[in-house]
CSV table of C-alpha atoms and ligand atoms in Angstrom, one decimal:
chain,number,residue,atom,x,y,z
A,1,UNK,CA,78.3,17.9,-4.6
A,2,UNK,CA,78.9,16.4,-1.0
A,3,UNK,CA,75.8,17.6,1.6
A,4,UNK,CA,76.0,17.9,5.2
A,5,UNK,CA,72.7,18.6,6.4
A,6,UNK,CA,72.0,18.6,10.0
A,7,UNK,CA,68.4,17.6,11.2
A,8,UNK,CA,67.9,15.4,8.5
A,9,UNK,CA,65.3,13.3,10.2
A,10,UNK,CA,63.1,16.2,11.1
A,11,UNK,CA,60.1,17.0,9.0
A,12,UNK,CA,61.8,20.0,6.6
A,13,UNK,CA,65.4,18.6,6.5
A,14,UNK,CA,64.5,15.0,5.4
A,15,UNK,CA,62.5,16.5,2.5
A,16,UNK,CA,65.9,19.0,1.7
A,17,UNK,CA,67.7,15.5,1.8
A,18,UNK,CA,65.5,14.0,-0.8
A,19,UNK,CA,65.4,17.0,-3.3
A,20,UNK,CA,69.7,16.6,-3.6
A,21,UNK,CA,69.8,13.3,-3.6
A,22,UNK,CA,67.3,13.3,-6.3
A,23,UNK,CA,70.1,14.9,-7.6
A,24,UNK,CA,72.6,13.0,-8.0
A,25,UNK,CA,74.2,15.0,-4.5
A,26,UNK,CA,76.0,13.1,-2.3
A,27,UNK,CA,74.4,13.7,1.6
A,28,UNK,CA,75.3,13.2,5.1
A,29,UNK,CA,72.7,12.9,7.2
A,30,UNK,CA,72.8,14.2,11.3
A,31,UNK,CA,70.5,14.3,13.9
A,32,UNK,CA,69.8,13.1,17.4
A,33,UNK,CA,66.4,11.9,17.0
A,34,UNK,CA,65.3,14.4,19.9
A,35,UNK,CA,62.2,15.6,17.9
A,36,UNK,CA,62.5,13.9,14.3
A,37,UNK,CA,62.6,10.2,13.2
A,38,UNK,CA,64.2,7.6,11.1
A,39,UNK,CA,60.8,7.0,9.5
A,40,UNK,CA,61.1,10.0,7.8
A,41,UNK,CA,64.2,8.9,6.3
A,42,UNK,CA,62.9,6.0,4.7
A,43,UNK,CA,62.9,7.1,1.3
A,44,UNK,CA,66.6,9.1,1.3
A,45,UNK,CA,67.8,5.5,2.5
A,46,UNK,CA,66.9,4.4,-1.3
A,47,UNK,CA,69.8,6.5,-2.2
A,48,UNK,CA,73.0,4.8,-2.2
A,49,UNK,CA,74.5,8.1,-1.6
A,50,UNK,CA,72.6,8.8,1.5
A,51,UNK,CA,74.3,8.3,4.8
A,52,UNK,CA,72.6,9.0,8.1
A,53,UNK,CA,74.9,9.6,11.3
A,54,UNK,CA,73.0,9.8,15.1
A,55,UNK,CA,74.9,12.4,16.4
A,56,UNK,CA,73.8,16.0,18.7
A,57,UNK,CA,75.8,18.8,16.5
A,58,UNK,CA,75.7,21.2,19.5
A,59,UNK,CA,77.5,17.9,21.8
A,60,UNK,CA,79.3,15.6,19.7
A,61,UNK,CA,81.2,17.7,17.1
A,62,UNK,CA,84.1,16.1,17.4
A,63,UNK,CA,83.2,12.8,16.8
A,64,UNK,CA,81.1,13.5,14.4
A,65,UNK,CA,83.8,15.4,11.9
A,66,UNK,CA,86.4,12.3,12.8
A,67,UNK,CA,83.0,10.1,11.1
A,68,UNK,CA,82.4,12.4,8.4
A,69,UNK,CA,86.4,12.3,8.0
A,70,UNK,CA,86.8,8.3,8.3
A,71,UNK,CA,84.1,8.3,5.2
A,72,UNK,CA,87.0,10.6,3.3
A,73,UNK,CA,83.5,12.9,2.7
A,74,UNK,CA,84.3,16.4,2.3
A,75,UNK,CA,81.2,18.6,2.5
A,76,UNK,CA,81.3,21.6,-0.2
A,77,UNK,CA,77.4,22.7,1.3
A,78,UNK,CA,76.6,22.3,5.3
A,79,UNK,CA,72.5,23.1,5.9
A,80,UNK,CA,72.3,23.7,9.4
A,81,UNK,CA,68.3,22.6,10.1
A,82,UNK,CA,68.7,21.5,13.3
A,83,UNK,CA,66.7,22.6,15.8
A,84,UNK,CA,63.4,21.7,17.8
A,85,UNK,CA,60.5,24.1,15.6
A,86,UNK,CA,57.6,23.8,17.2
A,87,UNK,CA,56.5,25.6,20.3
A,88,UNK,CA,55.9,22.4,22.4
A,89,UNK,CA,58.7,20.9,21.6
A,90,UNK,CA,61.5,23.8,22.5
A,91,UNK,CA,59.2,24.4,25.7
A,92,UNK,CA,60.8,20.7,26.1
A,93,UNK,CA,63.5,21.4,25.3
A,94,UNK,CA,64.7,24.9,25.9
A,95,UNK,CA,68.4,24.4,26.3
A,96,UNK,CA,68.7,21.8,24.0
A,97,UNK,CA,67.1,24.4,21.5
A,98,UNK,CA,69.3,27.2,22.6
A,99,UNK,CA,72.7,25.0,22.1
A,100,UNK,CA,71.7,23.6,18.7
A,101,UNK,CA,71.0,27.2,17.4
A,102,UNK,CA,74.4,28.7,19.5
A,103,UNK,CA,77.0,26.1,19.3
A,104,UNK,CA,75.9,23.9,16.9
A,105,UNK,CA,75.6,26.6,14.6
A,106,UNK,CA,79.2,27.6,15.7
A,107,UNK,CA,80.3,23.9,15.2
A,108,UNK,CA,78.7,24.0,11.9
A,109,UNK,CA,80.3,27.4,11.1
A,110,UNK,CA,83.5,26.9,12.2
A,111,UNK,CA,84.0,23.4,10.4
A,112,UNK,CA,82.3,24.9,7.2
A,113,UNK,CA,85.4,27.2,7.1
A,114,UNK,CA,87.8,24.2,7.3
A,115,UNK,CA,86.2,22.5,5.0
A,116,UNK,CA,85.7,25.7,2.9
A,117,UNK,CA,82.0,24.9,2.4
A,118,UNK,CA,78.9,27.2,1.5
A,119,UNK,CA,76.5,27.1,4.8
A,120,UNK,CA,73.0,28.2,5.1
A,121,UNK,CA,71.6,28.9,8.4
A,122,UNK,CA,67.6,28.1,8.9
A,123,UNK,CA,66.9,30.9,11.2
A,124,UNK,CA,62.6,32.0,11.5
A,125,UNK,CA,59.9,34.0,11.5
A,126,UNK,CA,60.1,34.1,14.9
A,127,UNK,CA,63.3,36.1,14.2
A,128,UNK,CA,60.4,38.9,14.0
A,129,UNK,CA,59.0,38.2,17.3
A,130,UNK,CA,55.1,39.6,17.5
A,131,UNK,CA,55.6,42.1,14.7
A,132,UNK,CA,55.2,46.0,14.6
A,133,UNK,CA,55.7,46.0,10.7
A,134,UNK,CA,53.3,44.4,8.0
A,135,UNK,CA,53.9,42.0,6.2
A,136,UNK,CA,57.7,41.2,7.6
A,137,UNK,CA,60.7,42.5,5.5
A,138,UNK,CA,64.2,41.1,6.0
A,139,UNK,CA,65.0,44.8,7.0
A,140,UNK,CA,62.7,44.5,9.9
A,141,UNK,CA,64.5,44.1,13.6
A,142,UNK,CA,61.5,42.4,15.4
A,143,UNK,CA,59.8,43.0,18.2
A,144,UNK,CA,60.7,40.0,20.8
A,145,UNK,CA,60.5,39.4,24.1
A,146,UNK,CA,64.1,38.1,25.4
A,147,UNK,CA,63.0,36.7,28.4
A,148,UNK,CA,59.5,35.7,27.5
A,149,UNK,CA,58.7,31.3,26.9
A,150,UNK,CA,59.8,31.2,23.6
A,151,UNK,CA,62.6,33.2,23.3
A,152,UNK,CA,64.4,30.5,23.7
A,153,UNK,CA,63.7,29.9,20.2
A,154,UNK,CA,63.3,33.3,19.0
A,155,UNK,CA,66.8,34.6,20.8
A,156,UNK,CA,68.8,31.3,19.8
A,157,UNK,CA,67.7,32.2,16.4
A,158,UNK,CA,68.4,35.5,16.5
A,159,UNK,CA,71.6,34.4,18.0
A,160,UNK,CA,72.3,31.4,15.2
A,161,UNK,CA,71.9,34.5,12.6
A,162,UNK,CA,74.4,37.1,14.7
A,163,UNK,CA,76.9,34.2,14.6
A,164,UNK,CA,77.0,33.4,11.2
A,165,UNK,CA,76.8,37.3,10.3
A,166,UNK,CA,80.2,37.4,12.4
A,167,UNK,CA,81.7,34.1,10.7
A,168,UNK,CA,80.7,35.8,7.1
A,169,UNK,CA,82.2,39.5,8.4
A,170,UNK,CA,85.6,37.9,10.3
A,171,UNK,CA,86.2,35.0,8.9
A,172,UNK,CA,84.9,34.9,5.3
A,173,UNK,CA,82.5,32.2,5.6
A,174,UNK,CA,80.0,32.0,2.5
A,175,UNK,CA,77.2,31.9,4.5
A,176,UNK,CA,73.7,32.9,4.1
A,177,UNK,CA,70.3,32.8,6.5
A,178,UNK,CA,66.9,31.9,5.3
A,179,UNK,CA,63.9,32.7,7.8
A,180,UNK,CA,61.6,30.0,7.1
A,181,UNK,CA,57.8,30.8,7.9
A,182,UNK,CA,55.1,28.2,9.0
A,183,UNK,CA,55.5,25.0,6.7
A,184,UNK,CA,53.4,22.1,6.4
A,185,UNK,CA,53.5,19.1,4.8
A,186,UNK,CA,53.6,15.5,4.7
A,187,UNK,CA,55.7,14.0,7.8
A,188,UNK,CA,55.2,16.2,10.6
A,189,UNK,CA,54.4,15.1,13.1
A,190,UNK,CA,50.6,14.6,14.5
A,191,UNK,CA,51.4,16.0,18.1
A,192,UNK,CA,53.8,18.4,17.5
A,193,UNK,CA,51.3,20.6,18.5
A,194,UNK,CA,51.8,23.3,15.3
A,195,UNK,CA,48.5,24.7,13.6
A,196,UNK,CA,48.3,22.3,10.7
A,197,UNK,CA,48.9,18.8,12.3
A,198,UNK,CA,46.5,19.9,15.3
A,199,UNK,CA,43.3,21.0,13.0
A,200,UNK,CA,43.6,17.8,10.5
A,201,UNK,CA,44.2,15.2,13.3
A,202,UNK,CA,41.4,16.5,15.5
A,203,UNK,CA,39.1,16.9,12.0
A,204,UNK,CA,39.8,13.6,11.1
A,205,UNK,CA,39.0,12.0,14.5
A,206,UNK,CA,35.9,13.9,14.7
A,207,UNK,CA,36.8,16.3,17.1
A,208,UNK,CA,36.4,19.8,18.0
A,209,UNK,CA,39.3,22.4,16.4
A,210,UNK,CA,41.4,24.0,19.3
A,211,UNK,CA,41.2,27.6,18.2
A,212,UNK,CA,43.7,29.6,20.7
A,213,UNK,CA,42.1,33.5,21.5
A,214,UNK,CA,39.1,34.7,19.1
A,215,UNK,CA,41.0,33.1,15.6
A,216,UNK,CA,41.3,36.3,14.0
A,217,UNK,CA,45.4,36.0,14.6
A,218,UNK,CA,46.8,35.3,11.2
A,219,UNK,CA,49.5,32.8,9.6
A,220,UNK,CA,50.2,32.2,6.6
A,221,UNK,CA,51.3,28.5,5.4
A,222,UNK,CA,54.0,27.4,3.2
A,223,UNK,CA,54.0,24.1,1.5
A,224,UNK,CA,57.1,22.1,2.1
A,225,UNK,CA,57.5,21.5,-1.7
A,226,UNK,CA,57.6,25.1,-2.3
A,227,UNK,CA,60.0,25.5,1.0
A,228,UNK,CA,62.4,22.8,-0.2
A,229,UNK,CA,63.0,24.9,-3.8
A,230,UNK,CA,63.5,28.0,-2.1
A,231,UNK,CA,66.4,26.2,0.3
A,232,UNK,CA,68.1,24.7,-2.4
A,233,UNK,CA,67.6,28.3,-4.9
A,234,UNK,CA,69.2,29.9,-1.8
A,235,UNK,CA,71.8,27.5,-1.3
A,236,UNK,CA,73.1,27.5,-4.8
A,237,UNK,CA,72.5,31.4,-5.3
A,238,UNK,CA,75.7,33.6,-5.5
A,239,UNK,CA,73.2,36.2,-4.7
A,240,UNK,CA,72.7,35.9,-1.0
A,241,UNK,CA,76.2,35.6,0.3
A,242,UNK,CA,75.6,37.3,3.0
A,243,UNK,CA,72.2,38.1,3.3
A,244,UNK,CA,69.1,37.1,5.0
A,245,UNK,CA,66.0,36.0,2.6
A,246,UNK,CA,62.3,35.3,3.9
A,247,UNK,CA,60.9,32.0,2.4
A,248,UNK,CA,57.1,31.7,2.8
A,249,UNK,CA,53.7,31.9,1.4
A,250,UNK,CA,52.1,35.6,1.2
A,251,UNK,CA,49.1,34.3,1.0
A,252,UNK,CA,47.1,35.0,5.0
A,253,UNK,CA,44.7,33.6,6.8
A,254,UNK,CA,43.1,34.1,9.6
A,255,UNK,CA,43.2,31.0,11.7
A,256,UNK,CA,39.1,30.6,11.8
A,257,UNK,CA,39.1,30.6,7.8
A,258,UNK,CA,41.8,28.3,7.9
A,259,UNK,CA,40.0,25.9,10.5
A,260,UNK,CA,37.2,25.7,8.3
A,261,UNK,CA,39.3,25.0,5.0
A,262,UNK,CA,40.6,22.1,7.1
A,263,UNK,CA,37.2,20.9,7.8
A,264,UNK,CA,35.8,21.5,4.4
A,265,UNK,CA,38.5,19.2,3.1
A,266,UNK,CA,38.0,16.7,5.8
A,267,UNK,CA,34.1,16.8,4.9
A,268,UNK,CA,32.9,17.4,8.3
A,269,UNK,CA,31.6,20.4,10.2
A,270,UNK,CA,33.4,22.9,12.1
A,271,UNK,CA,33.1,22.3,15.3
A,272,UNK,CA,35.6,24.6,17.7
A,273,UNK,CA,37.0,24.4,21.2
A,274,UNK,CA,38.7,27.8,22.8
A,275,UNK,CA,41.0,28.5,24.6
A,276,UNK,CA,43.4,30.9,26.1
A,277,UNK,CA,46.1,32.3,23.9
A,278,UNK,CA,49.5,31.4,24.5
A,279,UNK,CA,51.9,34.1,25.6
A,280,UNK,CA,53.7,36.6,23.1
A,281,UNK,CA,51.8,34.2,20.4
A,282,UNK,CA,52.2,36.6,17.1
A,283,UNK,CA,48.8,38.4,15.8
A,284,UNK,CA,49.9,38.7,12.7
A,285,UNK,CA,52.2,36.9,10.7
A,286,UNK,CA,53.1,37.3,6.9
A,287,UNK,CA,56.1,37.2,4.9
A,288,UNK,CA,57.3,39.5,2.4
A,289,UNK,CA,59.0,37.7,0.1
A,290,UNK,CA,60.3,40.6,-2.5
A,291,UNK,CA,63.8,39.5,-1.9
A,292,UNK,CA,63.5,35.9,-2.8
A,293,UNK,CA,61.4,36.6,-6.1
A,294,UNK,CA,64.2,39.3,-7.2
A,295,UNK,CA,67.3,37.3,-6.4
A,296,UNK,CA,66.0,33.5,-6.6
A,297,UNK,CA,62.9,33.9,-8.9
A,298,UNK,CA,61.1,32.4,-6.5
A,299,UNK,CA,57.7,32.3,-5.4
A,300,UNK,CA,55.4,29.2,-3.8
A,301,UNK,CA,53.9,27.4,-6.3
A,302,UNK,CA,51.4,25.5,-4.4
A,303,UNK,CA,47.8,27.0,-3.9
A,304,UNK,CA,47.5,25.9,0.1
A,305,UNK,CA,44.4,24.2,-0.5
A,306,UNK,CA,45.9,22.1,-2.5
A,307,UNK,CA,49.1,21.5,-0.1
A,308,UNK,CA,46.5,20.6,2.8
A,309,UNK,CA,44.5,18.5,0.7
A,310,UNK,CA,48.1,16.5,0.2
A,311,UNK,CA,48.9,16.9,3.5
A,312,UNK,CA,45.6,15.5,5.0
A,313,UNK,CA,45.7,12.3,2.6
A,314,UNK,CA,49.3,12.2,4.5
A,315,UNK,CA,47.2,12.0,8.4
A,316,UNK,CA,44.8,9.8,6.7
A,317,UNK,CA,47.4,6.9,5.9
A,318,UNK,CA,48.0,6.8,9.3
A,319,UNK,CA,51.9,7.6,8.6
A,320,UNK,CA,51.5,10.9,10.7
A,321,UNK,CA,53.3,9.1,13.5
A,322,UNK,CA,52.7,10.1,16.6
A,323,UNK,CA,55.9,10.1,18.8
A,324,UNK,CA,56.1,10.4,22.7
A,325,UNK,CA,55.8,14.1,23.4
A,326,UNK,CA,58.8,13.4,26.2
A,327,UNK,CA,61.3,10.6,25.7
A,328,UNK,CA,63.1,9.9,28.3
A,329,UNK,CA,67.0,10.8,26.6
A,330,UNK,CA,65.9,13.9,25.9
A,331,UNK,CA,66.7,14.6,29.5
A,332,UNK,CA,69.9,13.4,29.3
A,333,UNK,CA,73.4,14.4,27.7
A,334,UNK,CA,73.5,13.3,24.7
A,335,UNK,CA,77.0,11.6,24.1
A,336,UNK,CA,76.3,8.4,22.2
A,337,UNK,CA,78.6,7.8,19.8
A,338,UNK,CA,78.3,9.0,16.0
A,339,UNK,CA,77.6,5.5,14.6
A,340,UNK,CA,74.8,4.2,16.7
A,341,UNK,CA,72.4,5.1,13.5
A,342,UNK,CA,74.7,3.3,11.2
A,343,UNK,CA,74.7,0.1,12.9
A,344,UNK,CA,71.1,0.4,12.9
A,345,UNK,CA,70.7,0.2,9.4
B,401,NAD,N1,58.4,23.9,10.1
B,401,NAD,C1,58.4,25.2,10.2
B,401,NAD,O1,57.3,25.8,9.9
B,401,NAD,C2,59.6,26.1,10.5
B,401,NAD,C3,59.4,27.5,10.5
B,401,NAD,C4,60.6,28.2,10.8
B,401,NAD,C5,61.8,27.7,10.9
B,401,NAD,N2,61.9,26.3,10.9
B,401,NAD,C6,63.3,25.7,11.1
B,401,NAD,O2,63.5,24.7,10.1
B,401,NAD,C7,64.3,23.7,10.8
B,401,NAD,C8,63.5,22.3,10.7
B,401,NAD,O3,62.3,22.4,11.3
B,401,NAD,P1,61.2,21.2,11.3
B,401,NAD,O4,59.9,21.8,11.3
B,401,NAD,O5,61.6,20.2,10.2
B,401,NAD,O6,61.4,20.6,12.7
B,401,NAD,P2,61.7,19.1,13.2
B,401,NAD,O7,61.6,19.1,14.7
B,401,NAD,O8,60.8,18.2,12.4
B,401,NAD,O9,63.2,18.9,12.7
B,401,NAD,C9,64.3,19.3,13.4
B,401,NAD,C10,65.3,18.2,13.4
B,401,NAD,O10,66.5,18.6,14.1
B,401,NAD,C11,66.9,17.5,15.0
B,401,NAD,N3,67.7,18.1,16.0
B,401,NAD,C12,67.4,19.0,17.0
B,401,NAD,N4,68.4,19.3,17.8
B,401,NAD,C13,69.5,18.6,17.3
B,401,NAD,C14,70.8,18.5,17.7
B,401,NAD,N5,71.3,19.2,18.7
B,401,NAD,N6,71.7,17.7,16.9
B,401,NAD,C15,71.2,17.0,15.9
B,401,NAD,N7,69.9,17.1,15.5
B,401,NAD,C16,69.1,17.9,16.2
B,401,NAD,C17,65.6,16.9,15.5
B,401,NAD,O11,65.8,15.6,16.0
B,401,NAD,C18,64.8,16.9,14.2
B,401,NAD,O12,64.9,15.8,13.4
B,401,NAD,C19,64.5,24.1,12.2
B,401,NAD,O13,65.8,24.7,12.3
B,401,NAD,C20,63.4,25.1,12.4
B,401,NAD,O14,63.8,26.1,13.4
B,401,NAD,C21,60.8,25.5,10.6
């Protein structure tokens, strides 16, 4: 099978490459490096049927299909992952985040149909906003602030999911939406500023844990193993033409207990900061994941200690690279052309 996968050099998406070039798929890698890395592609790279284009989906369409074309690669699967995830970085990069999610997912769409590929959106929790209901069913509308500072991630995702419902409705795309919920995991990144990567860096330097409002909010934390299974489930599923499916771990906690997993693993002794909660931050957060058990058979697999003991060895190797929080082409348009990567290599 021929991949497209877009954000392959973020944390999730190079793991997704990985798991179908493990294989024996044949996958095209795209991203513009605005918040991932080639580092993280360093294994896919093994792969001699692993390519990796540098390329903004939401700018460079064009060029990028004429590259895809010039390979002769027909995609038969397009997984849009593309897209700034974590709160500082779409505060970055807020129109960058709302065209990836808008036109890149129409790009993606749209050339899916030509190509008469399967596409799966990654849409998110955040789909839900701060939620009414408890836990979250796919049924659930949200409860999300339009104009707030992170809808736009919320709305572009809300937005990516309308689109593809209207490619699937009009156009008989074979679409499907997953709404990931927090993930962790080896390779993301130490600053990102996201729950996981902030408590083990600042436990393993000895610092105090930055605990936004009292810590009683809840989360609940998916491996990325378990993540990458339900992806490719979904992807190869008849079952969710069509549909939406919530991939996460049931399992909550409240943020405090999960600071103090963190620093039991770590072997030091919570010590906590406080500070202000960010606005329209969700209380509560929970998946249920009915649907995906019924139509995929899946479940996570992981127990989360044992996902942040992984993930910790991860920080410890000193791998957890820590990238500029703003580089300086982020700021610009991004028009470089499709093969800068490729010359790269
Ligand atoms: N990690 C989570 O907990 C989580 C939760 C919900 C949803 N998601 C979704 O999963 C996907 C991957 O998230 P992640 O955590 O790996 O984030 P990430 O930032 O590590 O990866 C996203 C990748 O997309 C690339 N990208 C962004 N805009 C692009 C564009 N216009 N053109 C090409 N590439 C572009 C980035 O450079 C990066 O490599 C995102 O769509 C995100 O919204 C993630």
């Amino acid at each position: 099978m021929n991949v497209l996968l877009t954000g392959a050099a973020g944390f999730i998406g190079s793991h997704v490459a990985e798991r179908y070039l493990r294989d024996g798929d044949a996958v095209i890698g795209v991203d513009n490096l605005c918040t991932g890395s080639v580092n993280n592609l360093v294994h896919a790279r093994t792969h001699d049927t692993f390519s990796f284009v540098e390329a903004d989906i939401a700018e460079d369409w064009l060029a990028l299909e004429a590259h895809v074309k010039g390979l002769g690669f027909v995609p038969d699967l397009v997984l849009h992952m593309a897209s700034p995830a974590s709160p500082i970085d779409y505060a970055e990069l807020p129109l960058q985040t709302l065209a990836v999610n808008s036109r890149g997912t129409q790009n993606c769409s749209a050339a899916a149909l030509r190509w008469k590929a399967r596409m799966l959106f990654a849409s998110t929790s955040e789909s839900y906003g701060d939620p009414k209901e408890h836990p979250q069913r796919e049924t659930y509308w949200g409860n999300v602030n339009p104009v707030g500072p992170r809808s736009c991630y919320d709305e572009a995702k809300r937005f990516g999911e309308a689109l593809m419902m209207a490619q699937i409705r009009k156009a008989g795309l074979d679409g499907r939406i997953i709404r990931i919920f927090n993930t962790y995991g080896p390779r993301m990144r130490a600053n990102d500023g996201r729950v996981v990567p902030n408590f083990v860096t600042q436990a393993l330097q000895g610092q105090p844990l930055t605990i936004y409002g009292d810590g009683m909010q809840t989360r609940s934390f998916c491996y990325v193993d378990d993540l990458v299974e339900g992806i490719y489930l979904c992807a190869a599923s008849e079952k969710t033409h069509g549909i939406v499916v919530n991939l996460g771990n049931p399992e909550e906690y409240t943020i405090r207990r999960f600071a103090e997993m963190v620093c039991d693993i770590v072997g030091v002794s919570l010590n906590i900061v406080m500070r202000d909660i960010p606005t329209d931050d969700p209380t509560r957060r929970c998946p249920d994941i009915t649907r995906a058990k019924e139509l995929l058979g899946w479940q996570p697999r992981v127990p989360v200690r044992e996902g942040l003991e992984r993930t910790i060895a991860y920080f410890r190797g000193g791998s957890g690279h820590i990238v500029a929080q703003t580089r300086p082409h982020l700021r610009q348009r991004y028009d470089r052309s499709a093969t800068e990567a490729d010359r790269a290599q």
